[in-house]
Coordinates of C-alpha atoms and ligand atoms in Angstrom, one line a residue:
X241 CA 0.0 0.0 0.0
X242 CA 1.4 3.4 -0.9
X243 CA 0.9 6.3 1.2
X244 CA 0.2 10.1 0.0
X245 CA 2.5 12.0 2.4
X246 CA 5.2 13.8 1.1
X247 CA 8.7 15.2 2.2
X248 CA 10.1 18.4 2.2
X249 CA 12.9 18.7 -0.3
X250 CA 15.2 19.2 2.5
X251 CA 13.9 16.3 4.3
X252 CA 14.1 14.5 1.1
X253 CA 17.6 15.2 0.5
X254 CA 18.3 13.6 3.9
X255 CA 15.9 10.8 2.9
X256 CA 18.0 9.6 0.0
X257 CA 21.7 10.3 2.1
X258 CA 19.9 7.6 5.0
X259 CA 19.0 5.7 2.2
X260 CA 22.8 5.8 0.4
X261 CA 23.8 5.0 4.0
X262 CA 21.1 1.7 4.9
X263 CA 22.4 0.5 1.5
X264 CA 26.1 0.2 2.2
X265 CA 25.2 -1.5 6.0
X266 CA 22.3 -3.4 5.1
X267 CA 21.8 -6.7 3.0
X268 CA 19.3 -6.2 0.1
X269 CA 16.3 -7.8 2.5
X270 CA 16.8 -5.6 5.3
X271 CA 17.4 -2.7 3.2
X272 CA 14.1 -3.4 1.7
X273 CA 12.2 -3.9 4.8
X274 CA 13.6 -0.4 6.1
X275 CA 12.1 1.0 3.4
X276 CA 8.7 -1.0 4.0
X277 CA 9.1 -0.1 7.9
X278 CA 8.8 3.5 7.4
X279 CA 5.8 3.0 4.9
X280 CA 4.0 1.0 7.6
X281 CA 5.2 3.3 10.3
X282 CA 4.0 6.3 8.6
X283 CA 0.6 4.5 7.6
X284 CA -0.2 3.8 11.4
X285 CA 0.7 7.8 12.2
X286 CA -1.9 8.4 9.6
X287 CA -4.4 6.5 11.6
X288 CA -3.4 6.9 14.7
X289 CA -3.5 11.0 14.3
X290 CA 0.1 11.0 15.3
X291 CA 1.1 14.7 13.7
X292 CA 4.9 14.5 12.2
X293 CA 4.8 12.0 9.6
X294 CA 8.3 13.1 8.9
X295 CA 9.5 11.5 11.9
X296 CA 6.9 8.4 11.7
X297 CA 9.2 7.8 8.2
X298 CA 12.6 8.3 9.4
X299 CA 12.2 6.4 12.1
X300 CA 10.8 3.5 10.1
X301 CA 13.6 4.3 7.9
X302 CA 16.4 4.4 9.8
X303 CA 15.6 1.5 13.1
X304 CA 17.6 -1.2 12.3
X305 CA 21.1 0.7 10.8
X306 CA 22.9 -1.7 12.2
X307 CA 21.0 -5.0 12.2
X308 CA 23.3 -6.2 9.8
X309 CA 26.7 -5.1 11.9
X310 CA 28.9 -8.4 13.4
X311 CA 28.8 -9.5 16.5
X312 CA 32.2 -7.4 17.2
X313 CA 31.0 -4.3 15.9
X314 CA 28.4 -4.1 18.2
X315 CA 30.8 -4.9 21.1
X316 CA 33.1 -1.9 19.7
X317 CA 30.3 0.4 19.7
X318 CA 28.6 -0.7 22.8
X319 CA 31.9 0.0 24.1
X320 CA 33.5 3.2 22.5
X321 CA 29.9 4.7 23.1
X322 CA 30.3 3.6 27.2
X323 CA 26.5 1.5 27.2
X324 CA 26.4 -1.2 29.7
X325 CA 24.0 -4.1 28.5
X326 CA 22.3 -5.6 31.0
X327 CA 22.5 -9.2 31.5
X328 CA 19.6 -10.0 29.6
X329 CA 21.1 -7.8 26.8
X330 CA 24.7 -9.0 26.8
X331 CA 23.1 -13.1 26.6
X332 CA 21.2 -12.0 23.4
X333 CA 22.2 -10.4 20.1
X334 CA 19.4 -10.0 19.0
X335 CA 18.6 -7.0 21.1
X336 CA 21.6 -5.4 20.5
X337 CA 21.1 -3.8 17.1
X338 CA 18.2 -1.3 19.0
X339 CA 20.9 0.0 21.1
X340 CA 23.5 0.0 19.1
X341 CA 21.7 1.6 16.3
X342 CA 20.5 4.7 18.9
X343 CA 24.5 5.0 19.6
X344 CA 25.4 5.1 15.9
X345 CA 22.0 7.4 14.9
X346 CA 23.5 9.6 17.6
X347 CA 27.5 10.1 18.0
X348 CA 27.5 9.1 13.9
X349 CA 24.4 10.8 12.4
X350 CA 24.0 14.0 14.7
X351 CA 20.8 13.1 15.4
X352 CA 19.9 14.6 18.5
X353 CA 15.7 13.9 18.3
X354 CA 15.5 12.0 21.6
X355 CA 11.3 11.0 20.6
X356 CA 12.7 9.4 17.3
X357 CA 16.0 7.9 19.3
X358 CA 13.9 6.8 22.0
X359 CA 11.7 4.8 19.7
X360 CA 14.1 2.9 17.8
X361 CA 15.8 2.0 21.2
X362 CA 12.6 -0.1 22.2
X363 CA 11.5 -1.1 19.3
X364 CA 12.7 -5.0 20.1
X365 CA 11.6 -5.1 23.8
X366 CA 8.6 -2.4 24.1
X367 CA 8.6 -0.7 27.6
X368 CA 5.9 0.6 29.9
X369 CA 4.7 4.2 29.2
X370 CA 5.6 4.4 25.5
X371 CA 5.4 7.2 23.4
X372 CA 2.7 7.7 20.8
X373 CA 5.9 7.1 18.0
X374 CA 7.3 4.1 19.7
X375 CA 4.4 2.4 19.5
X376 CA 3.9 2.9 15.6
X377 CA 7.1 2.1 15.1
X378 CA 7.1 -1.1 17.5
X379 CA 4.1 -2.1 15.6
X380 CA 5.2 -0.8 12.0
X381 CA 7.8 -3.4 12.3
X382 CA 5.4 -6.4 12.8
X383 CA 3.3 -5.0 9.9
X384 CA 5.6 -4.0 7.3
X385 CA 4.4 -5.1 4.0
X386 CA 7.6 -7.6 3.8
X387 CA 6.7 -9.2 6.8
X388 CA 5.2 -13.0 6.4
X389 CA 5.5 -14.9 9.3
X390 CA 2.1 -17.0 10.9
X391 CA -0.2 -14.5 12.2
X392 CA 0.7 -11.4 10.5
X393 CA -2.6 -10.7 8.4
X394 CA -4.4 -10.6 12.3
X395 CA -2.0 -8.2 13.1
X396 CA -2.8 -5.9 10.3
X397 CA -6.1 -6.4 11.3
X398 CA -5.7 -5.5 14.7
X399 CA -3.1 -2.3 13.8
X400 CA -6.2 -0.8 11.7
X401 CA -8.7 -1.4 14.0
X402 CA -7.0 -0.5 17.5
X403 CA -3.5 -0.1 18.8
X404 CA -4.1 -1.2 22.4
X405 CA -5.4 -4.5 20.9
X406 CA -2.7 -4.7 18.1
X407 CA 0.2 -3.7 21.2
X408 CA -1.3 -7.0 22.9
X409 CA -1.2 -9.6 20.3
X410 CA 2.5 -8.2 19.3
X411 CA 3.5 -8.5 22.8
X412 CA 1.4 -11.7 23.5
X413 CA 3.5 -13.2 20.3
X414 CA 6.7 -11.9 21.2
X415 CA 6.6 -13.2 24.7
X416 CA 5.0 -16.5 23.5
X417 CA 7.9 -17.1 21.2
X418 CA 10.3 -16.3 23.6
X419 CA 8.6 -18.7 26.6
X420 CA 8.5 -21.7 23.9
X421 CA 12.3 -21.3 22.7
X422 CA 13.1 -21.1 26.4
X423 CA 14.6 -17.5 25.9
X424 CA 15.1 -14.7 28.9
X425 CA 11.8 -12.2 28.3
X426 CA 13.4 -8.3 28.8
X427 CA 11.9 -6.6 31.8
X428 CA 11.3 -3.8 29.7
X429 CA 8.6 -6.2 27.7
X430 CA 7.0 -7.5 30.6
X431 CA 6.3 -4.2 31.8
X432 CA 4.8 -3.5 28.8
X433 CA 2.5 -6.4 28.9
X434 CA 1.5 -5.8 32.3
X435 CA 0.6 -2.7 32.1
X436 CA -1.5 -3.6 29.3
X437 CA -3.3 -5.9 31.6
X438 CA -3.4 -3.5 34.4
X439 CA -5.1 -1.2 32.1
X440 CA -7.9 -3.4 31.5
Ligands
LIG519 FE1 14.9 -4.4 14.6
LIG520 FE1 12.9 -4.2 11.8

């Protein structure tokens, strides 16, 4: 699905140096769903009535810079940028690209947009109180239009019809997975999940 927002022609001069950038980190794949990320994520502002589309697309854009860095590079950066992974963290790669990629989006980039940073930092574990923006991106990246796994047309339903009910399927799903491959659950996702429930 296209969407009928445009850029600035500043903003779209920036749009195609990010893009110059994703393509020399990313593989072709997660290039593409970068691309399909800030579709969906500026989609869901749209509907949501989240204002700055702008930022709804670069953050889409530009979440997982370093998805495709090595296992040293994140150590590198995790070090030369002084963050301490928690023990949950350091046990799973997989997490590591949302941090890593604030630290490069921010000592690398200049960016300095701490509602855009702050969303792609919990994009991959949620957290209670979450901004209007890192929810749409949190569920932009379960809905992206390259996206195929079991379950994903339900969440696309649930993302047009509701967040609240679309953020408790995601999380539902991501801590389901994680329970049945027997892999540590972030506290930063189960307090998003309970205070789902406790909002009930
Ligand atoms: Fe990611
Ligand atoms: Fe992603």
């Amino acid at each position: 699905m296209s969407t009928t927002f445009t850029l600035t022609p500043d903003e779209q001069r920036l749009a195609e140096q990010y893009k110059t950038e994703l393509q020399k980190r990313l593989k072709p794949k997660r290039y593409r769903h970068s691309l399909c990320v800030a579709d969906a994520a500026v989609r869901l502002a749209q509907q949501y009535g989240y204002p700055d589309l702008s930022k709804a697309y670069f953050a889409g854009l530009l979440h997982d810079i370093t998805k495709n860095d090595s296992e040293q590079q994140h150590k590198s950066r995790m070090q030369q940028y002084g963050y301490q992974p928690s023990d949950i963290e350091a046990g799973q790669e997989k997490l590591w690209h949302a941090k890593t990629g604030v630290l490069v989006l921010e000592h690398e980039f200049g960016i300095t947009d701490r509602e855009l940073l702050t969303a792609i930092r919990y994009h991959t574990t949620a957290r209670a109180g979450m901004t209007p923006l890192e929810e749409i991106l949190y569920l932009a990246d379960f809905i992206s239009d390259d996206r195929d796994y079991d379950g994903v047309q339900e969440m696309r339903q649930a993302a047009a019809q509701d967040k609240q009910t679309a953020m408790e399927i995601a999380l539902c799903f991501t801590i389901t997975d994680l329970v049945e491959r027997r892999k540590p659950i972030h506290p930063d996702t189960l307090d998003a999940y309970n205070e789902l429930c406790i909002k009930e």
